[in-house]
Amino acid sequence: MINLAFLQSEHDKSPFDWFIYTAALPENHPELVLARKVGIKTSKRDELLAQIITTIKT
C-alpha cells in the first residue's frame, strides 16, 4: 500500500518520508523546496520506477 500526503508547511505532521515528483515540477515549487528543507528524501518519478524495477528483478 502507498500512502499519499501533501506537504504544505514545515510544521505539517504528515507521516511520510519520501517526496516523489514529476520532472515537469519546477525545482522552485514550494512543496519540493519545503520537502528538501525539512530533510525529506526527494526523487523524480522515473528514479522511483527504476528502483522498483531493480527490486523486482532481484
C-alpha angles and dihedrals in degrees: 000000000000118000117209125209139168122231111215105150137021085239092056110128095206109145103234135114105187127061112201118193141174121252086242090069110100116241089239095055107136096234093048092047091048093048090054092044094056094044101255114154110251128201137167115246093250090055090054092048091050090051092050092050092048091050093049093049093054 
